Amino acid sequence: MAEPRGYDELVRRLAAAVRGASLYNADHPLVRRGIDTLTGLATSALQHDDPIVVGFIGDEVVVNARRLLRSAAMLIGFARDMRERRIEKITIARGVTRDELRWFVIELADRRAARPLAARLEQRGVHRITVGRINVETVEDENAGIQAARRVYGSAVETAETLWQAAKAGDQPDPNAARRIIDSLAKLVSQDRTSLMALTALKKYDSYTFTHMVNVSVLSMAQARALNLEGPMLREFGFAALMHDIGKVNTPLEVLNKPDKLTREEFDVMKQHVVDGAHILRRTPEMPALAPVVAFEHHLRQDLSGYPEKIGHRDLNLCTQIVSIADVYDALRSNRIYREGLPSERIRAIMTQKDSPAFNTRLLRRFINLMGLFPVGTLVRLGTDEVGVVTHEHPMDPFRPQVKILLDRLGERCEEPILANTWETDDRGQFRWAVVEAVDPDAVSLDPLSFMA
Ligand SMILES: [Fe+2]
Ligand SMILES: [Fe+2]
């Protein structure tokens, strides 16, 4: 697989070529050279990866499911431009020619053309480059898809802010506003989880407090959903997760946003948010009973270390255990004023540190699987109970890789391994396969890498 750096360069060159073609004549030496470079980069990237899918999600550019590391102003501008023109992804397939790239760049740069871009590309004989919308899961509901997810996410963040401000002013947060937003998030978590999860991965500095509330809610509902919780119970989990840090409205900003390590006294002030949160939520009418419990417990570890201290024996609520995983994960992943968000491998390493009593190991393992970390070479079990090795990641949907099936449902070795494209649906629109979990190679005595060729 090509290095993210290579992708970075490829997208930059594409953006530069399009800009060049909009400023100069297509035969201008600058444009010609730009297209030459682009052709070279695309051809070499396509030797490792086919196709290459460049997706635009918010201000981010994602190539083959990897977010580009250095989102320079130019890339942000390019992403916005594409989004405004309703281009959510560009797919480039192996065998693409210089001529196809050239026409693609010229047509993309032409903003005055009346005919749709796809039709113009077709007319130019460009077959190995296509543009389209991101539609990661085939869902009946026409509201589904990344656009709908983005709208719901945006208004959830706004609602989170309103709830926060109300609590800060000493008023009661409006449970009905919260409930409405949880309803739509829950619906999306059930239907179009991938779009929503992609949104929670967007990194923003400015409204961390509110995006964190929404992200923890979404990540908790996704976990709950994977445990087969549905309906009112699922929403109650989402609700409690949304409000987990509400007690921080009483934490002074200089403590809340302090870039350096907190002093002992400051940490004591910070710890107060779990008790304050439980108070606020307990006196809010119509708040689910679970909400104050989760607010109170969410910094307790499995061995009841953490805080609040000296609380005697108790069993942590399942929702608390789910929320604390989502909470730490989102905090590590987000950009803060004082540090950049960490890459998933680092987060994974931190969260799975041996002997750490922080999380419920079983839930944590499920969470890591759920986050779609099925890199190529991972052994996975499918819903059919067959076991196989991931041979390709889906460009946009980390939950639906290509899997080479090695063991049948009885655990017998397949004579002829079958390739399962888990994103494919049957005639009724149902997915034919689903990846359930990663499998430890030792447990089935298989060396996945030997089946990769
Ligand atoms: Fe907290
Ligand atoms: Fe939190």
Short mmCIF file of C-alpha atoms and ligand atoms in Angstrom, two decimals:
data_model
loop_
_atom_site.label_atom_id
_atom_site.label_comp_id
_atom_site.label_asym_id
_atom_site.label_seq_id
_atom_site.Cartn_x
_atom_site.Cartn_y
_atom_site.Cartn_z
CA MET A 1 0.00 0.00 0.00
CA ALA A 2 1.31 3.43 -0.89
CA GLU A 3 2.59 5.59 1.92
CA PRO A 4 0.26 8.36 3.12
CA ARG A 5 3.02 10.77 2.08
CA GLY A 6 2.73 9.61 -1.50
CA TYR A 7 -1.01 10.20 -1.40
CA ASP A 8 -0.40 13.60 0.07
CA GLU A 9 1.78 14.56 -2.85
CA LEU A 10 -0.65 13.06 -5.36
CA VAL A 11 -3.58 15.12 -4.07
CA ARG A 12 -1.47 18.26 -3.89
CA ARG A 13 -0.38 17.80 -7.48
CA LEU A 14 -3.94 17.16 -8.56
CA ALA A 15 -5.13 20.34 -6.84
CA ALA A 16 -2.23 22.29 -8.33
CA ALA A 17 -2.90 20.96 -11.83
CA VAL A 18 -6.56 21.90 -11.61
CA ARG A 19 -5.65 25.37 -10.43
CA GLY A 20 -3.07 25.70 -13.19
CA ALA A 21 -5.58 24.63 -15.83
CA SER A 22 -8.08 27.20 -14.61
CA LEU A 23 -5.49 29.98 -14.90
CA TYR A 24 -3.68 29.04 -18.11
CA ASN A 25 -4.34 27.47 -21.44
CA ALA A 26 -4.27 23.66 -21.38
CA ASP A 27 -1.15 23.65 -23.59
CA HIS A 28 0.78 26.01 -21.38
CA PRO A 29 4.11 24.37 -20.40
CA LEU A 30 3.25 24.75 -16.73
CA VAL A 31 0.02 22.83 -17.14
CA ARG A 32 1.73 20.19 -19.27
CA ARG A 33 4.46 19.64 -16.73
CA GLY A 34 1.89 19.47 -13.94
CA ILE A 35 0.00 16.74 -15.77
CA ASP A 36 3.22 14.82 -16.45
CA THR A 37 4.08 14.81 -12.76
CA LEU A 38 0.55 13.84 -11.83
CA THR A 39 0.59 10.95 -14.29
CA GLY A 40 3.86 9.65 -12.84
CA LEU A 41 2.57 9.82 -9.27
CA ALA A 42 -0.77 8.23 -10.09
CA THR A 43 0.83 5.40 -12.03
CA SER A 44 3.24 4.52 -9.28
CA ALA A 45 0.59 4.74 -6.53
CA LEU A 46 -1.70 2.50 -8.58
CA GLN A 47 0.95 -0.22 -8.63
CA HIS A 48 0.34 -0.70 -4.90
CA ASP A 49 -3.29 0.29 -4.61
CA ASP A 50 -6.10 -0.07 -7.06
CA PRO A 51 -8.28 1.93 -7.21
CA ILE A 52 -7.27 5.12 -5.48
CA VAL A 53 -10.24 6.85 -3.94
CA VAL A 54 -9.86 10.46 -2.89
CA GLY A 55 -12.72 11.40 -0.56
CA PHE A 56 -13.67 14.81 0.78
CA ILE A 57 -15.21 14.79 4.22
CA GLY A 58 -15.67 18.19 5.77
CA ASP A 59 -12.41 20.01 5.29
CA GLU A 60 -10.46 16.78 5.25
CA VAL A 61 -9.07 14.81 2.39
CA VAL A 62 -9.14 11.06 2.85
CA VAL A 63 -7.32 8.78 0.44
CA ASN A 64 -8.12 5.08 0.53
CA ALA A 65 -9.58 5.49 4.02
CA ARG A 66 -6.51 7.30 5.35
CA ARG A 67 -6.79 10.87 6.38
CA LEU A 68 -3.98 12.93 4.87
CA LEU A 69 -1.61 13.98 7.58
CA ARG A 70 -0.79 17.51 6.66
CA SER A 71 -3.98 19.27 5.79
CA ALA A 72 -2.35 22.36 4.32
CA ALA A 73 -4.46 25.38 3.44
CA MET A 74 -4.30 24.33 -0.19
CA LEU A 75 -5.82 20.92 0.51
CA ILE A 76 -8.52 22.46 2.67
CA GLY A 77 -9.34 24.85 -0.16
CA PHE A 78 -9.45 21.97 -2.62
CA ALA A 79 -11.68 19.90 -0.32
CA ARG A 80 -14.11 22.80 0.11
CA ASP A 81 -14.17 23.48 -3.58
CA MET A 82 -14.98 19.87 -4.36
CA ARG A 83 -17.63 19.75 -1.67
CA GLU A 84 -19.30 22.88 -2.98
CA ARG A 85 -19.46 21.23 -6.35
CA ARG A 86 -20.98 18.16 -4.72
CA ILE A 87 -18.01 15.98 -5.57
CA GLU A 88 -17.45 13.77 -2.55
CA LYS A 89 -15.00 11.39 -4.10
CA ILE A 90 -12.73 10.89 -7.08
CA THR A 91 -11.86 7.34 -8.04
CA ILE A 92 -8.82 6.61 -10.18
CA ALA A 93 -8.32 3.09 -11.49
CA ARG A 94 -5.17 1.27 -12.57
CA GLY A 95 -4.29 1.75 -16.22
CA VAL A 96 -5.26 5.42 -16.21
CA THR A 97 -3.55 7.24 -19.06
CA ARG A 98 -1.95 10.65 -19.27
CA ASP A 99 -4.65 11.65 -21.69
CA GLU A 100 -7.40 10.71 -19.24
CA LEU A 101 -5.73 12.65 -16.45
CA ARG A 102 -5.29 15.61 -18.77
CA TRP A 103 -8.96 15.71 -19.75
CA PHE A 104 -9.99 15.18 -16.18
CA VAL A 105 -7.95 18.16 -15.01
CA ILE A 106 -9.21 20.34 -17.86
CA GLU A 107 -12.85 19.44 -17.31
CA LEU A 108 -12.58 19.80 -13.55
CA ALA A 109 -11.06 23.24 -13.99
CA ASP A 110 -13.90 24.34 -16.27
CA ARG A 111 -16.50 25.74 -13.92
CA ARG A 112 -18.62 27.37 -16.55
CA ALA A 113 -19.62 24.24 -18.43
CA ALA A 114 -23.33 23.58 -18.28
CA ARG A 115 -23.19 19.80 -18.62
CA PRO A 116 -22.42 17.69 -15.56
CA LEU A 117 -18.82 16.70 -15.08
CA ALA A 118 -19.53 12.97 -15.34
CA ALA A 119 -21.12 13.43 -18.76
CA ARG A 120 -18.22 15.55 -19.97
CA LEU A 121 -15.70 12.94 -18.83
CA GLU A 122 -17.64 10.25 -20.60
CA GLN A 123 -17.59 12.28 -23.80
CA ARG A 124 -13.82 12.76 -23.51
CA GLY A 125 -13.31 9.04 -23.22
CA VAL A 126 -12.20 9.23 -19.58
CA HIS A 127 -13.19 5.85 -18.17
CA ARG A 128 -10.68 5.21 -15.42
CA ILE A 129 -11.49 8.34 -13.44
CA THR A 130 -14.94 8.80 -11.98
CA VAL A 131 -16.49 11.30 -9.60
CA GLY A 132 -19.37 10.71 -7.27
CA ARG A 133 -20.98 10.90 -3.89
CA ILE A 134 -19.88 8.88 -0.93
CA ASN A 135 -22.49 6.27 -0.29
CA VAL A 136 -20.97 3.82 2.07
CA GLU A 137 -23.93 1.68 2.91
CA THR A 138 -26.88 0.98 0.74
CA VAL A 139 -29.81 2.08 2.83
CA GLU A 140 -33.42 2.46 1.80
CA ASP A 141 -33.84 5.76 3.60
CA GLU A 142 -33.07 8.52 1.16
CA ASN A 143 -31.94 10.72 4.01
CA ALA A 144 -29.05 8.44 4.73
CA GLY A 145 -25.57 9.11 3.49
CA ILE A 146 -22.84 11.37 4.53
CA GLN A 147 -24.80 14.57 3.86
CA ALA A 148 -27.54 13.61 6.25
CA ALA A 149 -24.99 12.45 8.79
CA ARG A 150 -23.19 15.76 8.55
CA ARG A 151 -26.41 17.70 9.12
CA VAL A 152 -27.40 15.62 12.12
CA TYR A 153 -23.91 15.85 13.57
CA GLY A 154 -23.81 19.63 13.10
CA SER A 155 -27.10 20.22 14.85
CA ALA A 156 -26.11 17.78 17.60
CA VAL A 157 -23.04 19.90 18.32
CA GLU A 158 -25.23 23.03 18.43
CA THR A 159 -27.68 21.36 20.79
CA ALA A 160 -24.81 20.20 22.98
CA GLU A 161 -23.72 23.80 23.27
CA THR A 162 -27.22 24.95 24.23
CA LEU A 163 -27.46 22.27 26.91
CA TRP A 164 -24.07 23.26 28.22
CA GLN A 165 -24.91 26.97 28.35
CA ALA A 166 -28.17 26.28 30.17
CA ALA A 167 -26.41 24.18 32.79
CA LYS A 168 -23.71 26.80 33.13
CA ALA A 169 -26.29 29.52 33.76
CA GLY A 170 -27.70 27.36 36.53
CA ASP A 171 -30.79 26.45 34.51
CA GLN A 172 -31.89 22.95 33.80
CA PRO A 173 -30.72 21.61 30.46
CA ASP A 174 -33.76 20.92 28.27
CA PRO A 175 -34.13 17.15 28.12
CA ASN A 176 -36.46 17.39 25.12
CA ALA A 177 -33.86 19.11 22.99
CA ALA A 178 -31.37 16.45 24.01
CA ARG A 179 -33.84 13.69 23.28
CA ARG A 180 -34.55 14.94 19.78
CA ILE A 181 -30.92 14.99 18.88
CA ILE A 182 -30.25 11.60 20.44
CA ASP A 183 -33.12 10.16 18.40
CA SER A 184 -31.57 11.24 15.13
CA LEU A 185 -28.05 10.20 16.17
CA ALA A 186 -29.38 6.79 17.25
CA LYS A 187 -31.10 6.36 13.92
CA LEU A 188 -27.89 7.12 12.09
CA VAL A 189 -25.86 4.85 14.32
CA SER A 190 -28.21 2.03 13.38
CA GLN A 191 -28.37 2.81 9.69
CA ASP A 192 -25.31 4.60 8.54
CA ARG A 193 -22.76 4.13 11.21
CA THR A 194 -19.82 4.59 8.90
CA SER A 195 -20.71 8.11 7.83
CA LEU A 196 -21.31 9.16 11.37
CA MET A 197 -18.11 7.60 12.67
CA ALA A 198 -16.21 9.33 9.88
CA LEU A 199 -17.58 12.62 11.12
CA THR A 200 -16.60 11.97 14.70
CA ALA A 201 -13.03 11.61 13.45
CA LEU A 202 -12.91 15.19 12.24
CA LYS A 203 -10.57 17.18 14.37
CA LYS A 204 -11.54 20.61 15.54
CA TYR A 205 -9.85 22.82 18.06
CA ASP A 206 -12.52 25.40 18.68
CA SER A 207 -15.50 23.56 20.05
CA TYR A 208 -13.82 20.57 21.68
CA THR A 209 -16.21 20.62 24.63
CA PHE A 210 -19.29 20.23 22.45
CA THR A 211 -17.88 17.96 19.76
CA HIS A 212 -16.54 15.76 22.57
CA MET A 213 -20.05 15.45 24.03
CA VAL A 214 -21.46 14.39 20.67
CA ASN A 215 -18.54 12.11 19.79
CA VAL A 216 -18.72 10.25 23.09
CA SER A 217 -22.44 9.84 22.58
CA VAL A 218 -22.02 8.45 19.06
CA LEU A 219 -19.09 6.19 19.94
CA SER A 220 -21.01 4.85 22.94
CA MET A 221 -24.16 4.17 20.95
CA ALA A 222 -22.13 2.43 18.27
CA GLN A 223 -20.70 0.13 20.94
CA ALA A 224 -24.11 -0.45 22.48
CA ARG A 225 -25.56 -1.17 19.06
CA ALA A 226 -22.86 -3.76 18.46
CA LEU A 227 -23.98 -5.41 21.71
CA ASN A 228 -27.46 -5.59 20.15
CA LEU A 229 -28.99 -2.87 22.30
CA GLU A 230 -31.75 -1.07 20.47
CA GLY A 231 -34.68 1.29 20.91
CA PRO A 232 -35.16 3.22 24.17
CA MET A 233 -32.21 1.53 25.85
CA LEU A 234 -29.85 2.53 23.06
CA ARG A 235 -31.05 6.12 23.31
CA GLU A 236 -30.68 6.16 27.06
CA PHE A 237 -27.03 5.15 26.64
CA GLY A 238 -26.58 7.92 24.08
CA PHE A 239 -28.21 10.42 26.41
CA ALA A 240 -26.08 9.50 29.41
CA ALA A 241 -22.95 9.60 27.25
CA LEU A 242 -23.83 13.04 25.88
CA MET A 243 -24.11 14.45 29.41
CA HIS A 244 -21.16 12.63 31.02
CA ASP A 245 -19.00 15.76 31.52
CA ILE A 246 -21.78 18.27 32.20
CA GLY A 247 -20.37 18.85 35.70
CA LYS A 248 -17.46 20.64 34.02
CA VAL A 249 -19.68 23.72 33.67
CA ASN A 250 -18.53 24.45 37.22
CA THR A 251 -14.83 23.89 36.49
CA PRO A 252 -12.95 27.19 36.10
CA LEU A 253 -11.76 27.68 32.52
CA GLU A 254 -8.15 28.13 33.57
CA VAL A 255 -8.22 24.59 34.97
CA LEU A 256 -10.28 23.16 32.12
CA ASN A 257 -8.02 24.50 29.37
CA LYS A 258 -4.69 24.46 31.14
CA PRO A 259 -2.06 23.23 28.69
CA ASP A 260 0.35 22.04 31.39
CA LYS A 261 0.02 19.37 33.98
CA LEU A 262 -2.49 20.28 36.68
CA THR A 263 -1.23 20.96 40.20
CA ARG A 264 -2.60 18.78 42.93
CA GLU A 265 -5.10 21.46 43.97
CA GLU A 266 -6.22 22.03 40.41
CA PHE A 267 -6.70 18.32 39.89
CA ASP A 268 -8.88 18.22 42.99
CA VAL A 269 -11.01 20.98 41.47
CA MET A 270 -11.20 19.04 38.18
CA LYS A 271 -12.26 15.85 39.95
CA GLN A 272 -15.29 17.67 41.31
CA HIS A 273 -16.96 17.51 37.88
CA VAL A 274 -18.15 13.95 38.38
CA VAL A 275 -20.04 14.82 41.56
CA ASP A 276 -21.35 18.11 40.20
CA GLY A 277 -22.51 16.38 37.03
CA ALA A 278 -24.46 13.79 38.99
CA HIS A 279 -26.14 16.60 40.99
CA ILE A 280 -27.11 18.60 37.94
CA LEU A 281 -28.52 15.56 36.16
CA ARG A 282 -30.35 14.22 39.18
CA ARG A 283 -32.28 17.43 39.64
CA THR A 284 -33.18 17.74 35.94
CA PRO A 285 -36.69 16.39 35.38
CA GLU A 286 -37.12 13.69 32.75
CA MET A 287 -33.43 12.90 32.73
CA PRO A 288 -32.92 9.12 32.38
CA ALA A 289 -31.81 7.57 35.67
CA LEU A 290 -28.70 6.31 33.94
CA ALA A 291 -27.32 9.80 33.23
CA PRO A 292 -26.30 10.81 36.80
CA VAL A 293 -24.88 7.32 37.37
CA VAL A 294 -22.61 7.55 34.33
CA ALA A 295 -21.57 11.13 35.16
CA PHE A 296 -20.62 9.97 38.65
CA GLU A 297 -18.77 6.81 37.58
CA HIS A 298 -17.04 7.65 34.31
CA HIS A 299 -13.56 8.24 35.78
CA LEU A 300 -13.61 5.07 37.87
CA ARG A 301 -11.53 2.17 36.66
CA GLN A 302 -12.34 -1.50 36.81
CA ASP A 303 -10.62 -1.81 40.19
CA LEU A 304 -12.47 1.32 41.40
CA SER A 305 -9.30 3.38 41.44
CA GLY A 306 -9.63 6.78 39.78
CA TYR A 307 -12.24 9.18 41.14
CA PRO A 308 -14.49 9.93 43.01
CA GLU A 309 -12.45 8.35 45.77
CA LYS A 310 -13.57 6.14 48.66
CA ILE A 311 -16.90 5.19 47.25
CA GLY A 312 -17.00 1.71 48.72
CA HIS A 313 -17.83 -1.37 46.68
CA ARG A 314 -19.95 -1.15 43.58
CA ASP A 315 -20.32 -2.73 40.17
CA LEU A 316 -19.75 -0.23 37.43
CA ASN A 317 -22.73 0.18 35.18
CA LEU A 318 -22.32 -1.31 31.67
CA CYS A 319 -23.04 2.12 30.20
CA THR A 320 -20.28 3.66 32.33
CA GLN A 321 -17.79 1.09 31.05
CA ILE A 322 -18.76 1.81 27.47
CA VAL A 323 -18.68 5.57 27.96
CA SER A 324 -15.25 5.57 29.59
CA ILE A 325 -13.78 3.78 26.56
CA ALA A 326 -15.39 6.28 24.18
CA ASP A 327 -14.33 9.16 26.43
CA VAL A 328 -10.63 8.31 26.55
CA TYR A 329 -10.55 7.35 22.89
CA ASP A 330 -12.07 10.64 21.77
CA ALA A 331 -9.85 12.69 24.08
CA LEU A 332 -6.68 11.04 22.74
CA ARG A 333 -7.78 11.37 19.17
CA SER A 334 -8.82 15.02 19.27
CA ASN A 335 -6.61 17.99 18.63
CA ARG A 336 -6.26 20.12 21.72
CA ILE A 337 -4.68 23.50 22.14
CA TYR A 338 -1.68 21.80 23.67
CA ARG A 339 -1.25 18.78 21.43
CA GLU A 340 -2.26 17.19 18.15
CA GLY A 341 -4.60 14.23 18.13
CA LEU A 342 -2.76 10.91 18.26
CA PRO A 343 -2.79 8.35 15.43
CA SER A 344 -4.94 5.27 15.98
CA GLU A 345 -2.01 2.94 16.49
CA ARG A 346 -0.72 5.05 19.40
CA ILE A 347 -4.17 5.25 20.90
CA ARG A 348 -4.56 1.53 20.58
CA ALA A 349 -1.21 1.00 22.31
CA ILE A 350 -2.09 3.37 25.14
CA MET A 351 -5.53 1.94 25.71
CA THR A 352 -4.47 -1.68 25.62
CA GLN A 353 -1.45 -1.33 27.90
CA LYS A 354 -1.00 -4.58 29.72
CA ASP A 355 -2.31 -4.81 33.27
CA SER A 356 -4.14 -1.53 32.96
CA PRO A 357 -7.31 -1.83 34.99
CA ALA A 358 -8.78 1.20 33.22
CA PHE A 359 -11.21 -0.59 30.96
CA ASN A 360 -13.25 -3.71 30.70
CA THR A 361 -10.98 -5.78 28.47
CA ARG A 362 -13.78 -7.56 26.67
CA LEU A 363 -15.55 -4.31 25.80
CA LEU A 364 -12.27 -2.69 24.82
CA ARG A 365 -11.44 -5.51 22.42
CA ARG A 366 -14.86 -5.21 20.84
CA PHE A 367 -14.42 -1.46 20.57
CA ILE A 368 -11.11 -1.78 18.79
CA ASN A 369 -12.63 -4.22 16.35
CA LEU A 370 -15.60 -1.97 15.92
CA MET A 371 -13.46 1.01 15.04
CA GLY A 372 -12.79 -0.82 11.85
CA LEU A 373 -9.20 -1.57 12.50
CA PHE A 374 -9.07 -4.51 10.15
CA PRO A 375 -5.85 -3.80 8.30
CA VAL A 376 -4.80 -5.98 5.41
CA GLY A 377 -3.45 -9.23 6.78
CA THR A 378 -5.86 -9.41 9.73
CA LEU A 379 -7.66 -12.69 10.25
CA VAL A 380 -11.37 -12.12 10.65
CA ARG A 381 -14.49 -14.09 11.36
CA LEU A 382 -17.49 -13.41 9.15
CA GLY A 383 -21.16 -13.49 10.14
CA THR A 384 -21.39 -16.84 8.34
CA ASP A 385 -18.78 -18.20 10.80
CA GLU A 386 -16.25 -18.53 8.00
CA VAL A 387 -12.72 -17.29 8.74
CA GLY A 388 -10.52 -15.45 6.29
CA VAL A 389 -7.76 -12.96 5.85
CA VAL A 390 -8.29 -9.30 4.90
CA THR A 391 -6.74 -8.83 1.45
CA HIS A 392 -7.93 -5.29 0.70
CA GLU A 393 -9.38 -2.45 2.69
CA HIS A 394 -12.47 -0.85 1.26
CA PRO A 395 -11.46 2.65 0.20
CA MET A 396 -14.21 4.39 2.13
CA ASP A 397 -15.65 1.86 4.52
CA PRO A 398 -13.24 0.29 7.00
CA PHE A 399 -15.95 -2.15 8.13
CA ARG A 400 -16.22 -3.79 4.74
CA PRO A 401 -12.89 -5.11 3.52
CA GLN A 402 -12.21 -7.77 0.94
CA VAL A 403 -11.65 -11.10 2.67
CA LYS A 404 -10.11 -14.29 1.33
CA ILE A 405 -12.07 -17.06 3.03
CA LEU A 406 -9.77 -19.83 4.31
CA LEU A 407 -11.92 -21.81 6.71
CA ASP A 408 -15.51 -22.81 6.09
CA ARG A 409 -18.22 -22.53 8.71
CA LEU A 410 -17.18 -25.83 10.26
CA GLY A 411 -13.58 -24.70 10.59
CA GLU A 412 -12.40 -26.91 7.73
CA ARG A 413 -9.79 -25.57 5.32
CA CYS A 414 -11.29 -24.46 2.01
CA GLU A 415 -9.70 -26.22 -0.94
CA GLU A 416 -10.16 -23.18 -3.12
CA PRO A 417 -10.15 -19.98 -1.08
CA ILE A 418 -13.07 -17.71 -2.03
CA LEU A 419 -12.74 -13.94 -2.28
CA ALA A 420 -15.55 -12.20 -0.41
CA ASN A 421 -16.17 -8.54 -1.15
CA THR A 422 -18.04 -7.79 2.04
CA TRP A 423 -19.47 -4.57 0.62
CA GLU A 424 -21.46 -6.47 -2.00
CA THR A 425 -25.18 -6.93 -1.67
CA ASP A 426 -27.46 -9.65 -3.04
CA ASP A 427 -30.52 -9.04 -5.27
CA ARG A 428 -32.56 -8.07 -2.22
CA GLY A 429 -30.04 -5.42 -1.26
CA GLN A 430 -28.79 -7.35 1.78
CA PHE A 431 -25.09 -7.57 2.49
CA ARG A 432 -23.89 -11.08 1.76
CA TRP A 433 -21.12 -10.98 4.35
CA ALA A 434 -20.29 -9.00 7.45
CA VAL A 435 -17.06 -8.97 9.38
CA VAL A 436 -17.80 -9.81 13.00
CA GLU A 437 -14.43 -9.70 14.72
CA ALA A 438 -10.70 -10.08 14.35
CA VAL A 439 -9.41 -13.59 15.08
CA ASP A 440 -6.15 -14.44 16.80
CA PRO A 441 -4.08 -16.42 14.24
CA ASP A 442 -2.79 -18.72 16.98
CA ALA A 443 -6.34 -19.69 17.92
CA VAL A 444 -6.91 -21.18 14.46
CA SER A 445 -3.29 -22.10 13.68
CA LEU A 446 -3.14 -20.07 10.49
CA ASP A 447 -0.51 -17.70 9.29
CA PRO A 448 -2.61 -15.08 7.51
CA LEU A 449 0.30 -13.51 5.70
CA SER A 450 1.09 -16.70 3.83
CA PHE A 451 -2.30 -16.40 2.12
CA MET A 452 -1.85 -12.86 0.97
CA ALA A 453 -0.31 -13.51 -2.42
FE FE B 1 -14.92 13.53 32.61
FE FE B 2 -15.09 13.39 28.81
#
